[in-house]
PDB file of C-alpha atoms in Angstrom:
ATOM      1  CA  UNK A1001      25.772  -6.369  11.947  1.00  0.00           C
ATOM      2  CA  UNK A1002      25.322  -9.392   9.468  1.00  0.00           C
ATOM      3  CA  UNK A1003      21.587  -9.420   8.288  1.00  0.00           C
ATOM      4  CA  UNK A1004      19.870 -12.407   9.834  1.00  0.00           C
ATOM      5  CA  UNK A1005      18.841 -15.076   6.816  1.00  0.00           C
ATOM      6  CA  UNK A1006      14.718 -14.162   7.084  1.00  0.00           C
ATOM      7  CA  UNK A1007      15.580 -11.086   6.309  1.00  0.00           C
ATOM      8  CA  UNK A1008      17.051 -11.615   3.351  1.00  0.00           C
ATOM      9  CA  UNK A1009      14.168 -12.665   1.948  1.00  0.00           C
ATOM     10  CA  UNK A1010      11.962 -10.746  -0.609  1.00  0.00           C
ATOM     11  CA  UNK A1011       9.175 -10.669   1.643  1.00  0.00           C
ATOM     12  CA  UNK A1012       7.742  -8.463  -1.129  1.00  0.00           C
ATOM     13  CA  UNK A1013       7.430 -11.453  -4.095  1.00  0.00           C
ATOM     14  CA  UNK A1014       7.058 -14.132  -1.018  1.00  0.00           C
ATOM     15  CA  UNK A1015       4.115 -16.450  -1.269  1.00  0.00           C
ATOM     16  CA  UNK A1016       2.372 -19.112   1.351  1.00  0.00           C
ATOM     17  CA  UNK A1017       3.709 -22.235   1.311  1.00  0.00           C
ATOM     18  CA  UNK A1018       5.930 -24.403   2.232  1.00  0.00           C
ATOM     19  CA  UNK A1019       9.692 -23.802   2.373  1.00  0.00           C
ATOM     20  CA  UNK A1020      12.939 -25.138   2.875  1.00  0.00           C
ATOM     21  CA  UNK A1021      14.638 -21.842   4.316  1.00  0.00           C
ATOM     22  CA  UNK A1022      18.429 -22.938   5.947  1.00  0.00           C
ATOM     23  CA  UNK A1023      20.573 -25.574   6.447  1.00  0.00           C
ATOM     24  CA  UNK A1024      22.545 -25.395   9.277  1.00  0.00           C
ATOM     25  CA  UNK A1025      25.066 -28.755   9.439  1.00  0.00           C
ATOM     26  CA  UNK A1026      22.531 -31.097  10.292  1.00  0.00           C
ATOM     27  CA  UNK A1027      19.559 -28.569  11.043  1.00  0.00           C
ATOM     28  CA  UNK A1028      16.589 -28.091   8.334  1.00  0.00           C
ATOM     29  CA  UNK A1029      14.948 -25.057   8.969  1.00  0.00           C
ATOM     30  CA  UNK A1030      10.868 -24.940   7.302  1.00  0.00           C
ATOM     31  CA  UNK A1031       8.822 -21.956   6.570  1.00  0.00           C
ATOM     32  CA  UNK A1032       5.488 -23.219   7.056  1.00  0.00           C
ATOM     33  CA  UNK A1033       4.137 -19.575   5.453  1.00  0.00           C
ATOM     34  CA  UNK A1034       0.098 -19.710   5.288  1.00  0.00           C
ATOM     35  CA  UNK A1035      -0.331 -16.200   4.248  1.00  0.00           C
ATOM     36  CA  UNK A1036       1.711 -13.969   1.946  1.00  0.00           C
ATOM     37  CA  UNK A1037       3.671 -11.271   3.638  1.00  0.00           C
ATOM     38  CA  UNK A1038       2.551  -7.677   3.706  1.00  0.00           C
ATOM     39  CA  UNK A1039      -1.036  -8.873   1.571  1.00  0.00           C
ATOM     40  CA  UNK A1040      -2.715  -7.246   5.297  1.00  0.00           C
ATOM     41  CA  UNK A1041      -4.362 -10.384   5.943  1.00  0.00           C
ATOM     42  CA  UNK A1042      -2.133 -11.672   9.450  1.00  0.00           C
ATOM     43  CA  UNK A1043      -2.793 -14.793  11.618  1.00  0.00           C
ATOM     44  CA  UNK A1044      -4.536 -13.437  15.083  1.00  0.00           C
ATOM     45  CA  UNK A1045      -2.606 -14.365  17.865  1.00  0.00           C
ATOM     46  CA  UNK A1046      -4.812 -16.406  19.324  1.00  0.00           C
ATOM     47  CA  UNK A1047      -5.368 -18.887  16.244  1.00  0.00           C
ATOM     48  CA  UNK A1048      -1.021 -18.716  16.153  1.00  0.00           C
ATOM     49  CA  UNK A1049      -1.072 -19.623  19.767  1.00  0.00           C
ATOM     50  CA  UNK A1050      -3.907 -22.335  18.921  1.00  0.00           C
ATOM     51  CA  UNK A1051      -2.296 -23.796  15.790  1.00  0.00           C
ATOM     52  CA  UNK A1052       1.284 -23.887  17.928  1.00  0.00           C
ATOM     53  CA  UNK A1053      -0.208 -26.127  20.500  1.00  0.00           C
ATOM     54  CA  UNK A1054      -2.001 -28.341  18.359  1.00  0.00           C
ATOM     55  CA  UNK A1055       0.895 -28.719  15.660  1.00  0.00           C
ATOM     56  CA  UNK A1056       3.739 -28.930  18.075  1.00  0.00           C
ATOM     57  CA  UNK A1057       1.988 -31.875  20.224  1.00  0.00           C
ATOM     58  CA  UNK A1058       1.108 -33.944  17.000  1.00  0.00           C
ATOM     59  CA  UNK A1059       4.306 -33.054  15.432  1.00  0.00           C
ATOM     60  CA  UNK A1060       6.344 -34.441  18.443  1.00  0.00           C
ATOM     61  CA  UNK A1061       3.642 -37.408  18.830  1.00  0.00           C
ATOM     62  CA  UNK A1062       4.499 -38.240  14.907  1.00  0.00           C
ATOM     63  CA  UNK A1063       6.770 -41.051  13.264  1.00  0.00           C
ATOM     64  CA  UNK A1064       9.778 -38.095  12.843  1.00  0.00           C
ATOM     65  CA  UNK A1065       9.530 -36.877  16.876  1.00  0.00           C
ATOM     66  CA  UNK A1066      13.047 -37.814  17.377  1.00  0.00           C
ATOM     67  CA  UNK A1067      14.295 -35.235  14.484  1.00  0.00           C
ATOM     68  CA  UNK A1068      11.948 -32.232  15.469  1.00  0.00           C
ATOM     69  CA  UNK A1069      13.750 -29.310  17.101  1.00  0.00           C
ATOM     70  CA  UNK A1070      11.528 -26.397  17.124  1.00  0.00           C
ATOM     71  CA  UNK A1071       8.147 -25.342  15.860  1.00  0.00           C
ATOM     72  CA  UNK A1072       6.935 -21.780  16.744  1.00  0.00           C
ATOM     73  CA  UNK A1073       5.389 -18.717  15.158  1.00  0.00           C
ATOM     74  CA  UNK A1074       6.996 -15.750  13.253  1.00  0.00           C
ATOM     75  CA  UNK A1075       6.384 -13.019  14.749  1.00  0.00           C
ATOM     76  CA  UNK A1076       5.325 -11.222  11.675  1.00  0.00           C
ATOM     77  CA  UNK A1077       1.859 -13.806  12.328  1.00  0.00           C
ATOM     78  CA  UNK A1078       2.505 -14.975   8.251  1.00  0.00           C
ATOM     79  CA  UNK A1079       3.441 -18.249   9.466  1.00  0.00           C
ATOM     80  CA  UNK A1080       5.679 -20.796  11.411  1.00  0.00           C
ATOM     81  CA  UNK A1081       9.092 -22.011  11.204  1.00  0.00           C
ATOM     82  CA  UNK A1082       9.302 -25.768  11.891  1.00  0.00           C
ATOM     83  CA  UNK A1083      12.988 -27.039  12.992  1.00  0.00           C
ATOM     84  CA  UNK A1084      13.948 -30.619  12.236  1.00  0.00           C
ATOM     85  CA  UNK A1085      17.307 -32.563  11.998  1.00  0.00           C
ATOM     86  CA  UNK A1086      18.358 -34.600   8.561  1.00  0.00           C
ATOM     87  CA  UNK A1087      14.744 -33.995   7.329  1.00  0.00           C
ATOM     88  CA  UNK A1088      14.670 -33.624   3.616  1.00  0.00           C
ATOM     89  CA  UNK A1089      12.080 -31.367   2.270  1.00  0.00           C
ATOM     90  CA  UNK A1090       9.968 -33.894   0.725  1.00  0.00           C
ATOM     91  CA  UNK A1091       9.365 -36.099   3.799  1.00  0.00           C
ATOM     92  CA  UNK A1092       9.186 -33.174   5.787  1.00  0.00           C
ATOM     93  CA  UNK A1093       6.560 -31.802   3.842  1.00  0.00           C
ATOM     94  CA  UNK A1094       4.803 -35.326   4.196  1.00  0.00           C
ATOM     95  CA  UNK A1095       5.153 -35.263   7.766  1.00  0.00           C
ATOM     96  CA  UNK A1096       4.127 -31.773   8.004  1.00  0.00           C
ATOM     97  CA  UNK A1097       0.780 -32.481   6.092  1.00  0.00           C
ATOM     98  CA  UNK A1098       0.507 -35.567   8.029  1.00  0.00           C
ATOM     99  CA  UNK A1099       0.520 -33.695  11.251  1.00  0.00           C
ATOM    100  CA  UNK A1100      -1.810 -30.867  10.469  1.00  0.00           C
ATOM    101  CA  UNK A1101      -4.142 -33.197   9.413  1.00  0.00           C
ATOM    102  CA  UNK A1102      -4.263 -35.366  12.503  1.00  0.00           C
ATOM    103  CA  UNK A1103      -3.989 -31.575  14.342  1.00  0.00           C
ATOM    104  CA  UNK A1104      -7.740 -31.042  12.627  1.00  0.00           C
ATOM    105  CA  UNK A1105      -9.045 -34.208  14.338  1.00  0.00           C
ATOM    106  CA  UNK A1106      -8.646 -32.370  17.676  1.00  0.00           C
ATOM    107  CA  UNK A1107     -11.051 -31.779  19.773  1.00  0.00           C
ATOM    108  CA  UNK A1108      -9.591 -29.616  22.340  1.00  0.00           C
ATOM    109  CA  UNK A1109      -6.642 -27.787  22.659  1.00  0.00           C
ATOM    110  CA  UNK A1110      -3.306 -29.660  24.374  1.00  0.00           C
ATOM    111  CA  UNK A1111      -1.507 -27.745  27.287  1.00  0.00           C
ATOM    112  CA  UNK A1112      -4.693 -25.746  27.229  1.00  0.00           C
ATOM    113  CA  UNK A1113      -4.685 -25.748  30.902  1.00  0.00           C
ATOM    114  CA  UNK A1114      -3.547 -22.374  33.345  1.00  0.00           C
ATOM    115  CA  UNK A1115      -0.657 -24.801  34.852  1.00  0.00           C
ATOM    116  CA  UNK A1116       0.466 -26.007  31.191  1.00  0.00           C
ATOM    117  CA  UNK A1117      -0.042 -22.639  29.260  1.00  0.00           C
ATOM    118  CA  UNK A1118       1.296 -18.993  30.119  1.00  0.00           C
ATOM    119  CA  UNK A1119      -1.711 -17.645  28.173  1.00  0.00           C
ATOM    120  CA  UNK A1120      -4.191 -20.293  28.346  1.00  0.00           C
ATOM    121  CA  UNK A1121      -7.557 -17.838  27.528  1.00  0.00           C
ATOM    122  CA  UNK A1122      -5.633 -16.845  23.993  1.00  0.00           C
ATOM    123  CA  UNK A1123      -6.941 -19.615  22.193  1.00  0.00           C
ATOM    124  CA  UNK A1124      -9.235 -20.091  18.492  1.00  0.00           C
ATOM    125  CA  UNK A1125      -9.697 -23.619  18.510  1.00  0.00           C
ATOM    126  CA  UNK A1126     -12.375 -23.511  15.590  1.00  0.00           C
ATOM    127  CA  UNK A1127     -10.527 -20.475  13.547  1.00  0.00           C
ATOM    128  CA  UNK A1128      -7.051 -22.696  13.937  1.00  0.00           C
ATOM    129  CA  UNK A1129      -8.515 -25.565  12.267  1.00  0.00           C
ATOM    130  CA  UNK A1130      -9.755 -23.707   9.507  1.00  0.00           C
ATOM    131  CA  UNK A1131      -6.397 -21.553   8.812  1.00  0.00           C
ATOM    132  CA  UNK A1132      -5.120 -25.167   9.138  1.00  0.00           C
ATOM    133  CA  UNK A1133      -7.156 -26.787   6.138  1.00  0.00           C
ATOM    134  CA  UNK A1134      -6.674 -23.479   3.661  1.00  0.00           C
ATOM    135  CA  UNK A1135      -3.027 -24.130   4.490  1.00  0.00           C
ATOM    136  CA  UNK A1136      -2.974 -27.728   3.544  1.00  0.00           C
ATOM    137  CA  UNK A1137      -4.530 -27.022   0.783  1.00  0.00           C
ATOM    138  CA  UNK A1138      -1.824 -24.704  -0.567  1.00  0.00           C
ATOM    139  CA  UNK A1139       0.804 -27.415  -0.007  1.00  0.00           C
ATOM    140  CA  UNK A1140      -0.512 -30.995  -0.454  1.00  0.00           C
ATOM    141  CA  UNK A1141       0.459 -30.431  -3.904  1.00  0.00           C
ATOM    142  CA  UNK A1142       3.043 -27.929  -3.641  1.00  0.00           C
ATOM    143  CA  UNK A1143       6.442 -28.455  -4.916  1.00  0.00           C
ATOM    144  CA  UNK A1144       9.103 -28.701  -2.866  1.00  0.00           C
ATOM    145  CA  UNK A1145      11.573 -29.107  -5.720  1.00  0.00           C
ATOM    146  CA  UNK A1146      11.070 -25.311  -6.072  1.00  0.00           C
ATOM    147  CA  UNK A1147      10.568 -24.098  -2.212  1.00  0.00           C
ATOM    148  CA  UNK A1148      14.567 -23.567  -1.700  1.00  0.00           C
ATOM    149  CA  UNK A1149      14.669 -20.124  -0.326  1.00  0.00           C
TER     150      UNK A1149
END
């Protein structure tokens, strides 16, 4: 079998950040990474599960919600991969920055409810917003120039 793309990565010189990893046609695949791999320090489930909710409503709520795909966690808990279509990686990064800091501003959690949310006790609200600012603060000045995978 062909190895998959992610796994072609050198998850061992990896670093968090931001990342443009595929193009597929018109399909710009982002690793949003906020920890490196394998350094034993993981996102919990329940701040992943808190950070998708909040990201992926302001995302879709944001001036590029026609051209977002996909956002979800890997399941390695390093990070997120954020799907978008004709999104360069400098306004996605803008966007991306954008929406995680509106996704700080919230004050409770969207779909949070046992009809919206398959798992709707798994939630961090105040750990998710502070794995959210230390990851904006490793790319508001990152360089996407560099962040071709």
């Amino acid at each position: 079998m062909e190895k998959i793309t992610s796994f072609k990565l050198n998850h061992n010189t990896h670093t968090a950040g931001f990342f443009l990893s595929s193009v597929n046609l018109d399909i710009f695949t982002y690793d949003l990474r906020f920890v490196t791999p394998n350094s034993g320090q993981y996102i919990t489930p329940s701040v992943a599960h808190t950070i998708e909710h909040l990201f992926a409503t302001v995302i879709r709520n944001s001036p590029i919600k026609q051209d977002v795909i996909y956002f979800g966690p890997m399941g390695c808990r390093t990070g997120f991969y954020l799907l978008l279509r004709n999104v360069a990686p400098e306004e996605a990064q803008k966007a991306t920055i954008a929406a995680l800091k509106d996704s700080t501003l919230l004050k409770s959690i969207p779909g949070n409810k046992k009809i919206e949310c398959g798992n709707y006790k798994s939630h961090n609200l105040p750990a998710a917003i502070a794995a959210i600012t230390e990851y904006i603060s490793v790319i508001e000045n990152f360089d996407t120039s560099s962040s071709i995978l």
